[in-house]
Tab-separated table of C-alpha atoms in Angstrom:
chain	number	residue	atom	x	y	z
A	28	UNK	CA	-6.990	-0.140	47.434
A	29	UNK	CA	-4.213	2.095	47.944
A	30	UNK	CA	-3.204	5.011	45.482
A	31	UNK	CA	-0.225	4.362	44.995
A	32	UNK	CA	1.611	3.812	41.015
A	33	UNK	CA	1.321	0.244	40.354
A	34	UNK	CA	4.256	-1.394	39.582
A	35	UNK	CA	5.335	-2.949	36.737
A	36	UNK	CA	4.852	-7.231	37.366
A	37	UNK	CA	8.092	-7.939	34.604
A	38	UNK	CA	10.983	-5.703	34.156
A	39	UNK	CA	10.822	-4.394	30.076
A	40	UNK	CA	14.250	-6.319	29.707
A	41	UNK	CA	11.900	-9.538	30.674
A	42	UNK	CA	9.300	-8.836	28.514
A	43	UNK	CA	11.106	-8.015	25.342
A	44	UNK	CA	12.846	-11.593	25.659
A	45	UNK	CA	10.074	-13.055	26.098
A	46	UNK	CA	8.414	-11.596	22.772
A	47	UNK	CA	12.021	-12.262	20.970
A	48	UNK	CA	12.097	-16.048	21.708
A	49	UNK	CA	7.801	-16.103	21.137
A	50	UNK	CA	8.216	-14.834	17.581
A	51	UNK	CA	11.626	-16.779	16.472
A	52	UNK	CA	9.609	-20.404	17.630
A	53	UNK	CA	6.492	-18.920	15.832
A	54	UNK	CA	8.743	-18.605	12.706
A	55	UNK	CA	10.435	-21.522	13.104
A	56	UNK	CA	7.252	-23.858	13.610
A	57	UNK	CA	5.791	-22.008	10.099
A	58	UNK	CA	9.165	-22.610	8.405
A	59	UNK	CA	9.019	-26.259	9.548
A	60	UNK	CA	5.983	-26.967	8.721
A	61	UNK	CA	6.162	-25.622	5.352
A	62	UNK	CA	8.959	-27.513	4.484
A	63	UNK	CA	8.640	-30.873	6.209
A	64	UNK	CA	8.098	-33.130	3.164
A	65	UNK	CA	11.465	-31.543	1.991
A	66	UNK	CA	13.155	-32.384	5.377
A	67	UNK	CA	12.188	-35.962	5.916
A	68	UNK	CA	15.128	-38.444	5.472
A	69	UNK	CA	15.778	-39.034	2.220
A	70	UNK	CA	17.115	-42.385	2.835
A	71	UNK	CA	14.294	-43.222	5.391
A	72	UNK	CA	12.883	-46.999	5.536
A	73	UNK	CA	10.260	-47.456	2.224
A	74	UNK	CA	9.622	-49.290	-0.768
A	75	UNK	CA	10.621	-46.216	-2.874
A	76	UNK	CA	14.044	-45.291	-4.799
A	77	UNK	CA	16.048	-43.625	-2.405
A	78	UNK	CA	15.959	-46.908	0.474
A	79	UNK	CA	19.091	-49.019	0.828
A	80	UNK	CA	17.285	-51.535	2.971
A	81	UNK	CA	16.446	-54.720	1.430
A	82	UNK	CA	12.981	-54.350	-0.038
A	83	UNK	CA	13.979	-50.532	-1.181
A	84	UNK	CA	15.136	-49.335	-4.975
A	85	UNK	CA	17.692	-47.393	-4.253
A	86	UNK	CA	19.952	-50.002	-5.800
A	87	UNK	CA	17.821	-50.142	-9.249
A	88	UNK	CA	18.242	-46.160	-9.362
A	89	UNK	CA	21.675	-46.326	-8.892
A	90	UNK	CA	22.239	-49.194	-11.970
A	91	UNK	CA	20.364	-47.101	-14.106
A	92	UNK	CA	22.708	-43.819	-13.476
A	93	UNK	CA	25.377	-46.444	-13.745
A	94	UNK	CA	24.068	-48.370	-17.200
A	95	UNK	CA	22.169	-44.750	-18.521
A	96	UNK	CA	24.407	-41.916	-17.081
A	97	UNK	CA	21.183	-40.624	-14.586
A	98	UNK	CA	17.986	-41.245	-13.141
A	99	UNK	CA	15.320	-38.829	-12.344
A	100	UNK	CA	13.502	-38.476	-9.529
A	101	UNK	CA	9.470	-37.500	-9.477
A	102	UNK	CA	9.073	-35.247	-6.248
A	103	UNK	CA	6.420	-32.947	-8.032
A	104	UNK	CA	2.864	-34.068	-9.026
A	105	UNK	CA	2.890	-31.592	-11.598
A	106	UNK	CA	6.356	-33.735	-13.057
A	107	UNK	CA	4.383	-36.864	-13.404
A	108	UNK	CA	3.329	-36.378	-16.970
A	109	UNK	CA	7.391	-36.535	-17.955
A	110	UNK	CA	7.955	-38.763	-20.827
A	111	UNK	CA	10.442	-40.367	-19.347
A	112	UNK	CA	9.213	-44.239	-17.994
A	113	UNK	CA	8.660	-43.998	-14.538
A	114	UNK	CA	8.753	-46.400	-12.199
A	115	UNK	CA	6.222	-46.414	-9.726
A	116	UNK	CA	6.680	-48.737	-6.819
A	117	UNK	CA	3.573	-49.662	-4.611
A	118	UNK	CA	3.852	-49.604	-0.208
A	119	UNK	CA	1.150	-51.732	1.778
A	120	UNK	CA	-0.647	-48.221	2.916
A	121	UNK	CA	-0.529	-47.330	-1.032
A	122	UNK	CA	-4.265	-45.592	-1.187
A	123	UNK	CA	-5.929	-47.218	-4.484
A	124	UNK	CA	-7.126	-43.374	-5.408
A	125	UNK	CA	-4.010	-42.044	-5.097
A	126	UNK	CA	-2.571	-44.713	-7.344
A	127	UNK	CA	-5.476	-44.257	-10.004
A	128	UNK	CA	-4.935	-40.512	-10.129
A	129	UNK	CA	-1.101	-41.048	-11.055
A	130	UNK	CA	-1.784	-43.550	-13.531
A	131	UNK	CA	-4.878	-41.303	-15.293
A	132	UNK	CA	-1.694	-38.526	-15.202
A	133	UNK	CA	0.405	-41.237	-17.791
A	134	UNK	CA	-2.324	-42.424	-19.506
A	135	UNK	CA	-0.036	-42.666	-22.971
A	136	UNK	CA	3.112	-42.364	-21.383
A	137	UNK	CA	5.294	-45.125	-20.488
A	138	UNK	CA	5.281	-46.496	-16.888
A	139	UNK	CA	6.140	-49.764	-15.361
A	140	UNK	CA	4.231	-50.694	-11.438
A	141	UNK	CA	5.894	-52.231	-9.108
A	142	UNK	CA	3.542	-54.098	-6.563
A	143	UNK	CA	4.300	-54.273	-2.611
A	144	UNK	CA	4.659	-57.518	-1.370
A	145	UNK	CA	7.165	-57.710	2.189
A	146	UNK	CA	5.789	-55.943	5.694
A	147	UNK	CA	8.406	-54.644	7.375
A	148	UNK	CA	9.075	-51.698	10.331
A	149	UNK	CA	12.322	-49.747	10.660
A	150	UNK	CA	15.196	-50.769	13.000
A	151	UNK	CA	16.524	-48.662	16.030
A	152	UNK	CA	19.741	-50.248	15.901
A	153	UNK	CA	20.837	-49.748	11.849
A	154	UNK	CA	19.214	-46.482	10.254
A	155	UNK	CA	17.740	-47.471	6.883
A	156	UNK	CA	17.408	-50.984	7.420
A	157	UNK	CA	14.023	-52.953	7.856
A	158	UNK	CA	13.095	-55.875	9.528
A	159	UNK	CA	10.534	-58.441	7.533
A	160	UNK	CA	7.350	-59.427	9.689
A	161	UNK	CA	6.157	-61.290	6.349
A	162	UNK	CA	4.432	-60.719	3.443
A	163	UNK	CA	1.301	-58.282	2.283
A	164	UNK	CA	-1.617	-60.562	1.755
A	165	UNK	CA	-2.110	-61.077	-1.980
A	166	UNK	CA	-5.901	-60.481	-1.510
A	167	UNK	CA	-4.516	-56.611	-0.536
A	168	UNK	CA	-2.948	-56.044	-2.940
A	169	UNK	CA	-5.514	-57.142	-5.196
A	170	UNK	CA	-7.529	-54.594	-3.784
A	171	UNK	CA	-4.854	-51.571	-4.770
A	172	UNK	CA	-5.601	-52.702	-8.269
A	173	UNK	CA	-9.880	-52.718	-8.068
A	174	UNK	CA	-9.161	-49.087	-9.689
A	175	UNK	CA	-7.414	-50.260	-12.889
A	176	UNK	CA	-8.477	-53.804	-13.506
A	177	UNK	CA	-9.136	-57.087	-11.887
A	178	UNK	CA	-6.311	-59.422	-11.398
A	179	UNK	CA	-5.208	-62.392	-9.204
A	180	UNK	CA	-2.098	-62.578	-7.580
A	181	UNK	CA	-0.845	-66.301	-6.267
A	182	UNK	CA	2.614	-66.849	-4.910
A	183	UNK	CA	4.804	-69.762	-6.987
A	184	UNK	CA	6.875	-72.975	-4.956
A	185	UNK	CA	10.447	-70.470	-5.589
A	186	UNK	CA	8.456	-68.168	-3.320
A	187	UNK	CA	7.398	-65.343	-6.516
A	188	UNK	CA	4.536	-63.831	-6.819
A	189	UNK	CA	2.824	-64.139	-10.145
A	190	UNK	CA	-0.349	-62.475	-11.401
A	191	UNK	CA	-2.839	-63.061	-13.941
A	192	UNK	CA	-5.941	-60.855	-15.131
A	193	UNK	CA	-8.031	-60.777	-18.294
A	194	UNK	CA	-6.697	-57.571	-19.512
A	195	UNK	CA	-3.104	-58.396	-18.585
A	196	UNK	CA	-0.742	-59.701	-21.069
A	197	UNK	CA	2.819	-61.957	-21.562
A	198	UNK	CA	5.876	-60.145	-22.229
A	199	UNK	CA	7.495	-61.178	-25.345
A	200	UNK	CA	11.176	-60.613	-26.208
A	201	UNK	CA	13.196	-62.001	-29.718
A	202	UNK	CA	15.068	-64.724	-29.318
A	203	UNK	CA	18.325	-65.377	-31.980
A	204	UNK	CA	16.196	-67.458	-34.264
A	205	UNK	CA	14.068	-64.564	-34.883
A	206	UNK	CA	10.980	-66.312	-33.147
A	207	UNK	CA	8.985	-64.425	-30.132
A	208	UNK	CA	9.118	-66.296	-26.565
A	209	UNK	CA	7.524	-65.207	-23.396
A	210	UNK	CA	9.953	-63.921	-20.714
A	211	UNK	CA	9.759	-63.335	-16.947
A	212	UNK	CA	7.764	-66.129	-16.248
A	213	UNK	CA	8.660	-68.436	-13.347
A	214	UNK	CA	8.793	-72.078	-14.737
A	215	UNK	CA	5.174	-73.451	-14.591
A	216	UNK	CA	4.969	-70.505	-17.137
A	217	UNK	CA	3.177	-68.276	-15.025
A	218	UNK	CA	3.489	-64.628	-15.490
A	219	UNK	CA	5.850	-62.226	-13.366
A	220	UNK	CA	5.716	-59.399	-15.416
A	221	UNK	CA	3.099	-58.760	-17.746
A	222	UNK	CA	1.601	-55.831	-20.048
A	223	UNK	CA	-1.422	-53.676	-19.332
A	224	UNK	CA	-3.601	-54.087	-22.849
A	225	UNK	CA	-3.974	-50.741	-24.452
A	226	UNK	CA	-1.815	-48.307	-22.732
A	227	UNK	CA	2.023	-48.674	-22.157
A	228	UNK	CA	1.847	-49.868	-18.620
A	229	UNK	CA	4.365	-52.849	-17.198
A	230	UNK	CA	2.798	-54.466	-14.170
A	231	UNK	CA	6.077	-55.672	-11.975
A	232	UNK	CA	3.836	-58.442	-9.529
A	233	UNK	CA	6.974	-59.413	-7.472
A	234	UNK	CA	9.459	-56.630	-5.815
A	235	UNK	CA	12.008	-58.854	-5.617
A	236	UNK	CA	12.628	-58.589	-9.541
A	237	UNK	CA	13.803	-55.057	-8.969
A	238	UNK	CA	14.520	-54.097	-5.051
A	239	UNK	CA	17.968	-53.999	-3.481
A	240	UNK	CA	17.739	-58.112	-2.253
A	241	UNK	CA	16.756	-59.377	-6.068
A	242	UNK	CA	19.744	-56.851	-7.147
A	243	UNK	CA	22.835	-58.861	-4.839
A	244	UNK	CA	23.413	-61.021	-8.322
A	245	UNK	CA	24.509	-59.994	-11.282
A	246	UNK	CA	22.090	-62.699	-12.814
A	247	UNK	CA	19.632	-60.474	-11.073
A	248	UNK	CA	20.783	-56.942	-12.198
A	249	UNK	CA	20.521	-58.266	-15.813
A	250	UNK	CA	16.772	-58.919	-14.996
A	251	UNK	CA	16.170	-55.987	-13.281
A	252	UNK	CA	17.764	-53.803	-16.687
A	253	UNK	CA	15.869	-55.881	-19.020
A	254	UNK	CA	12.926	-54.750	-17.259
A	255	UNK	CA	13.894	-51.043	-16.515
A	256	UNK	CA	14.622	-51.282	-20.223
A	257	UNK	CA	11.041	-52.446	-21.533
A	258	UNK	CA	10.470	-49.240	-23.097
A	259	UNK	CA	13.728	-48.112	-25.624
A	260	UNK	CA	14.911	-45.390	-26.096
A	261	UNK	CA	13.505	-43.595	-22.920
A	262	UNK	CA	15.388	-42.110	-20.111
A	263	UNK	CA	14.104	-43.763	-16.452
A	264	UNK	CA	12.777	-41.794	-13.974
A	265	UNK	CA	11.671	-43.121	-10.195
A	266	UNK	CA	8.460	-41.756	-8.718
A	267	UNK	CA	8.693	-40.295	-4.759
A	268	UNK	CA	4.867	-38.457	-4.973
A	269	UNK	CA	3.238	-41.622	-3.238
A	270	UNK	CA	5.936	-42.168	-0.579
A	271	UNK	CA	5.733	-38.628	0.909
A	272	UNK	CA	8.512	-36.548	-0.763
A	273	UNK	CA	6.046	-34.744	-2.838
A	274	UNK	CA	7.333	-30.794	-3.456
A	275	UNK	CA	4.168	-29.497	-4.500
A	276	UNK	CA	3.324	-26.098	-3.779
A	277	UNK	CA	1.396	-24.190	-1.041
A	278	UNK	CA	0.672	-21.207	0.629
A	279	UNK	CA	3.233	-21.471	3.421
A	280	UNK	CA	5.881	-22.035	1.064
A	281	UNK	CA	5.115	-19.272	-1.450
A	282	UNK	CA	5.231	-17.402	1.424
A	283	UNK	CA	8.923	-17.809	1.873
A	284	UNK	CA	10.009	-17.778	-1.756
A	285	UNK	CA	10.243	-15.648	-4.831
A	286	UNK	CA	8.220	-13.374	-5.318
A	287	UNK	CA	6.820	-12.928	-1.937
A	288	UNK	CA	9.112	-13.471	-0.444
A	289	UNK	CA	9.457	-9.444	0.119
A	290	UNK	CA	6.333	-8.907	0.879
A	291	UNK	CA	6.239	-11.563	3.679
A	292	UNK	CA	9.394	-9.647	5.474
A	293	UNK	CA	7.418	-6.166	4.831
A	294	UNK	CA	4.446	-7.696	7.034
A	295	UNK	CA	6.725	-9.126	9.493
A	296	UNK	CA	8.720	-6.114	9.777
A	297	UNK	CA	5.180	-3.761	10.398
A	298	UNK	CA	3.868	-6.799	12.827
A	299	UNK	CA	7.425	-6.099	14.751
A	300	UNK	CA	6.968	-2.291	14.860
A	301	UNK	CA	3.542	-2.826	15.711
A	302	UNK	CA	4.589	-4.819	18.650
A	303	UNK	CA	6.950	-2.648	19.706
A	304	UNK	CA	4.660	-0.100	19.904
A	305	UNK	CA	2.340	-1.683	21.545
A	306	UNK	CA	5.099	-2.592	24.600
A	307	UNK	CA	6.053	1.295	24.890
A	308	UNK	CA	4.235	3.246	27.469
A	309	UNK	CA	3.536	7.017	27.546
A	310	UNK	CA	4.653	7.904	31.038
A	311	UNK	CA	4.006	5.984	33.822
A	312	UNK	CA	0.948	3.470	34.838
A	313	UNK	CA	-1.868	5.095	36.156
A	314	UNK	CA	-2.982	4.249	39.986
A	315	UNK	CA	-5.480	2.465	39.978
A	316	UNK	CA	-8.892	4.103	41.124
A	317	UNK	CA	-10.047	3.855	44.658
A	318	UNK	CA	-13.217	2.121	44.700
A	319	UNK	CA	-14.518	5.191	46.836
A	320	UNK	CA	-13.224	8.252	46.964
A	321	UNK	CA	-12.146	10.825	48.861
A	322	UNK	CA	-13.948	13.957	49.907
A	323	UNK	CA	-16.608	16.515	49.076
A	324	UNK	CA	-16.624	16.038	45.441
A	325	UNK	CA	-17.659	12.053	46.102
A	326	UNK	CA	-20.188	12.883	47.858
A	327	UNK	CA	-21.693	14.936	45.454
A	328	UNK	CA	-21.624	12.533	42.804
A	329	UNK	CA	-22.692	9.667	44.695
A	330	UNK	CA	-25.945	11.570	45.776
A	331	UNK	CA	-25.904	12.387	41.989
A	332	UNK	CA	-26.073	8.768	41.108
A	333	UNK	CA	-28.322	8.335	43.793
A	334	UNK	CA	-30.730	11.137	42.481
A	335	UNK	CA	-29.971	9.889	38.567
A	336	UNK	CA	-31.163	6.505	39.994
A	337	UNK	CA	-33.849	7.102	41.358
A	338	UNK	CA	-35.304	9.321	38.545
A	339	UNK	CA	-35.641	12.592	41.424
A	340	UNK	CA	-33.744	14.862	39.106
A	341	UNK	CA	-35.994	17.256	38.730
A	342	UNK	CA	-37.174	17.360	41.827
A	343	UNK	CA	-34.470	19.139	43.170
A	344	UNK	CA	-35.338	22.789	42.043
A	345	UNK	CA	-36.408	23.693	45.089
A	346	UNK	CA	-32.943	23.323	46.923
A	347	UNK	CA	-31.423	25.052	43.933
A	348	UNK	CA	-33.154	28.099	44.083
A	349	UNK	CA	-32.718	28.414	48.250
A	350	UNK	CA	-28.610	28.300	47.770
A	351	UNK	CA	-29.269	31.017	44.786
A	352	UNK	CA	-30.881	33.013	47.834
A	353	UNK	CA	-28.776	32.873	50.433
A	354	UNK	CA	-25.707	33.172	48.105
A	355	UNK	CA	-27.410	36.364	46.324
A	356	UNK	CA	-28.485	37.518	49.920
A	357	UNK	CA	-24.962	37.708	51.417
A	358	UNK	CA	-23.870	39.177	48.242
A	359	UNK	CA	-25.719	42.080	48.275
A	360	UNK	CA	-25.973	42.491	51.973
A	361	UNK	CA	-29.544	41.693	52.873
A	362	UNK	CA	-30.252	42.445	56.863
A	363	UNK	CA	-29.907	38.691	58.301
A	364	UNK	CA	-33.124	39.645	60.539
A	365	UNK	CA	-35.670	39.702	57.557
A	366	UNK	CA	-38.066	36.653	56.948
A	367	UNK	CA	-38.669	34.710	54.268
A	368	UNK	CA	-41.460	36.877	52.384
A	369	UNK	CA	-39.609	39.954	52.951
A	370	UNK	CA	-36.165	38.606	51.849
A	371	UNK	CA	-37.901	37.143	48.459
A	372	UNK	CA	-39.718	41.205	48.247
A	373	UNK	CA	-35.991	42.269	48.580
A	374	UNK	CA	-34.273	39.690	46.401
A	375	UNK	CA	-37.437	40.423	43.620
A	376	UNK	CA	-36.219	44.085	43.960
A	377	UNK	CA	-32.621	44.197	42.586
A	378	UNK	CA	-33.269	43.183	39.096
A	379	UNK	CA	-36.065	45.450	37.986
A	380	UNK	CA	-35.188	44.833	33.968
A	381	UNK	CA	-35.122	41.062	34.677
A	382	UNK	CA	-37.631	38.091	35.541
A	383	UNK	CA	-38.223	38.256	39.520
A	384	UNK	CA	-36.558	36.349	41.769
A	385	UNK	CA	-40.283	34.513	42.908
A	386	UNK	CA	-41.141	33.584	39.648
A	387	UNK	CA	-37.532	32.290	38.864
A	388	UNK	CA	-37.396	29.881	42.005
A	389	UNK	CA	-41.583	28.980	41.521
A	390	UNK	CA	-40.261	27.244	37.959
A	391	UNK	CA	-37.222	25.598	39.382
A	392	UNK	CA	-39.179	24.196	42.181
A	393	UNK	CA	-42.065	22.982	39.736
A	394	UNK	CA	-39.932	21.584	37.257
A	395	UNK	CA	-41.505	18.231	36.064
A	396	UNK	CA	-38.842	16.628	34.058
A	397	UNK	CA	-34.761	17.140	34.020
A	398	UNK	CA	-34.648	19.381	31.108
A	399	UNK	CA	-37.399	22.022	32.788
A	400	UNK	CA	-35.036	22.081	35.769
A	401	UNK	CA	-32.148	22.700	33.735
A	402	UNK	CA	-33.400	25.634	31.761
A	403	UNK	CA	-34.687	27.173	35.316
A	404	UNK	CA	-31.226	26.538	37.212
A	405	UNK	CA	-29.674	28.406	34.246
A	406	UNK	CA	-32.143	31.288	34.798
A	407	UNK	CA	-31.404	31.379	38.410
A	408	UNK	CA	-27.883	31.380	38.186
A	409	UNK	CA	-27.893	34.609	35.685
A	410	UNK	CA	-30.114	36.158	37.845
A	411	UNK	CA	-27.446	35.575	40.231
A	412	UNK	CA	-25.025	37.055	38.529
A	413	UNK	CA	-26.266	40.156	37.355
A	414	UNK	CA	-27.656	41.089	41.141
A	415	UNK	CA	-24.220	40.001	42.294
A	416	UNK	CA	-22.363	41.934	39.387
A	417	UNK	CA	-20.157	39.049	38.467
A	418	UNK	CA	-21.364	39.804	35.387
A	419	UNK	CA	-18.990	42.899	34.991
């Protein structure tokens, strides 16, 4: 290849807009996906409190804010032990565990279930509003229950869903005469409502006593307060946890919020100077190296490689210590007529103090391994020097 600087393939401007928009769609995919539960519709299709379709509750939350002056919402697992009653109302996809490990949560506190009953899917045409595809098979829903108790759920002539179970109970309610009489019952005296024995749980078997349709009555906003109101004297609260709109904590989050938040923008800040850094360059590229060079000097050092290859180092004394000899010979003006013997007499002559020239070259040329040679080639070459005064 050619020696010329390489160029540059992006202009700096390029590149730095490049990293800009990388890192603000990194940050904006972690801020998203830390905080998706809190960004999801609030009044997306569902069987929870804050749907206006049909078979949601957001009209039950909004007659108890009207009837009680508020009504909580549950986005927080670690908010489900409130004392408050919550109402907890059940989707087809509810996961049995999921409902078990709520209900374990309000053991002793007050709580009244709503069970699913109508399959729906969302409209394109009307945001919010659902279109029915029938009912939830009553063996299902069954099945959401295996991890409290047994019960059997049957659907009356009016088109209600009723449920029975051996550790299920009739809601009683005081009637003027000061007798007891069962309530929500549908009239073959089948239950709609009924207690949980031994812990303050309401089981709700038909939506339709509490969702937005059941609520288009006033006959049926009475019923829906009367059950709301099961428990007195406690404030109502709606559960969100099992319908997505759960708050809890994690890492992401923490990240972004008090008190780490500063230490998230310190790392960001050193990962952005580290960056930048990294972009900068001291001078300009470096050619890139020619895969063979030019000149004497490659020569040398591919017969080096050659030599280092071939494990001949040391084998190479001999050729040392004849440059020594005809560099020391012109130095010192040896006649160019003498032979060999006599020139190596001559050369052996001009260091009397010192080892002899002979002897020198002898251990260069006998060398057996790379260090030998080196320690001779050093001798030679201050031999050289002190015959040659380069010494002075």
């Amino acid at each position: 290849m050619s020696g010329e600087n390489a160029r540059a393939p992006f202009a700096m401007r390029t590149v730095l807009v490049l990293v800009i928009l990388g890192v603000v769609a990194f940050l904006g995919f972690v801020l998203l996906a830390a905080y998706a539960d809190d960004l999801q519709p609030a009044q997306r299709p569902g069987n929870h409190a804050l749907a206006p379709s049909a078979v949601g509750f957001a009209g039950a939350a909004e007659l108890v804010r009207r009837v009680h002056g508020s009504a909580t919402m549950i986005r927080r697992e670690a908010d489900l032990g409130t004392h408050d009653t919550l109402v907890v109302t059940l989707s087809p996809g509810t996961d049995p565990d999921a409902l078990k490990k709520l209900l374990d949560r309000r053991v002793s506190q007050p709580t009244i279930l709503v069970l699913p009953k109508w399959l729906t899917f969302p409209r394109r045409d009307k945001p919010g509003w659902v279109t029915s595809f029938g009912t939830l098979p009553a063996e299902m829903v069954e099945k959401q229950l295996t991890k409290l108790t047994l019960v059997k759920i049957t659907d009356n002539g009016p088109g209600l869903r009723t449920i029975t179970g051996g550790e299920l109970e009739p809601v009683y309610a005081d009637t003027e005469d000061g007798d007891s009489e069962q309530i929500f019952t549908d009239p073959d005296g089948r239950l709609l409502v009924a207690w949980m024995k031994k812990r303050p749980l309401l089981i709700v078997a038909d939506p339709d006593l509490l969702d937005n349709q059941g609520l288009k009555t006033l006959e049926g906003a009475e019923r829906a307060m009367q059950i709301l109101g099961a428990f007195e004297g406690r404030a109502i609260a709606f559960d969100l946890t099992l319908h997505g709109f759960g708050r809890n904590p994690n890492l992401l989050k923490l990240a972004f919020e008090a008190p780490f938040l500063p230490l998230t923008l310190c790392l960001l800040l050193a990962a952005l100077l580290a960056g930048w850094h990294a972009m900068l360059r001291f001078g300009p590229p470096l050619p890139e190296a020619r895969a063979v060079a030019f000149g004497k000097r490659a020569i040398v050092e591919n017969g080096a490689a050659l030599l280092r290859l071939a494990r001949r180092r040391h084998r190479t004394g001999d050729r040392y210590a004849a440059l020594i000899r005809e560099v020391a010979a012109s130095a010192t003006g040896a006649p160019a007529s003498l032979p060999p013997e006599a020139l190596d007499r001559y050369l052996d002559r001009l260091d009397k103090d010192g080892e002899p020239f002979t002897a020198l070259a002898d251990r260069a040329a006998d060398a057996r391994d790379t260090r030998t040679l080196l320690d001779a080639a050093r001798a030679l070459y201050q031999w050289k020097r002190t015959v040659t005064r380069e010494h002075r």
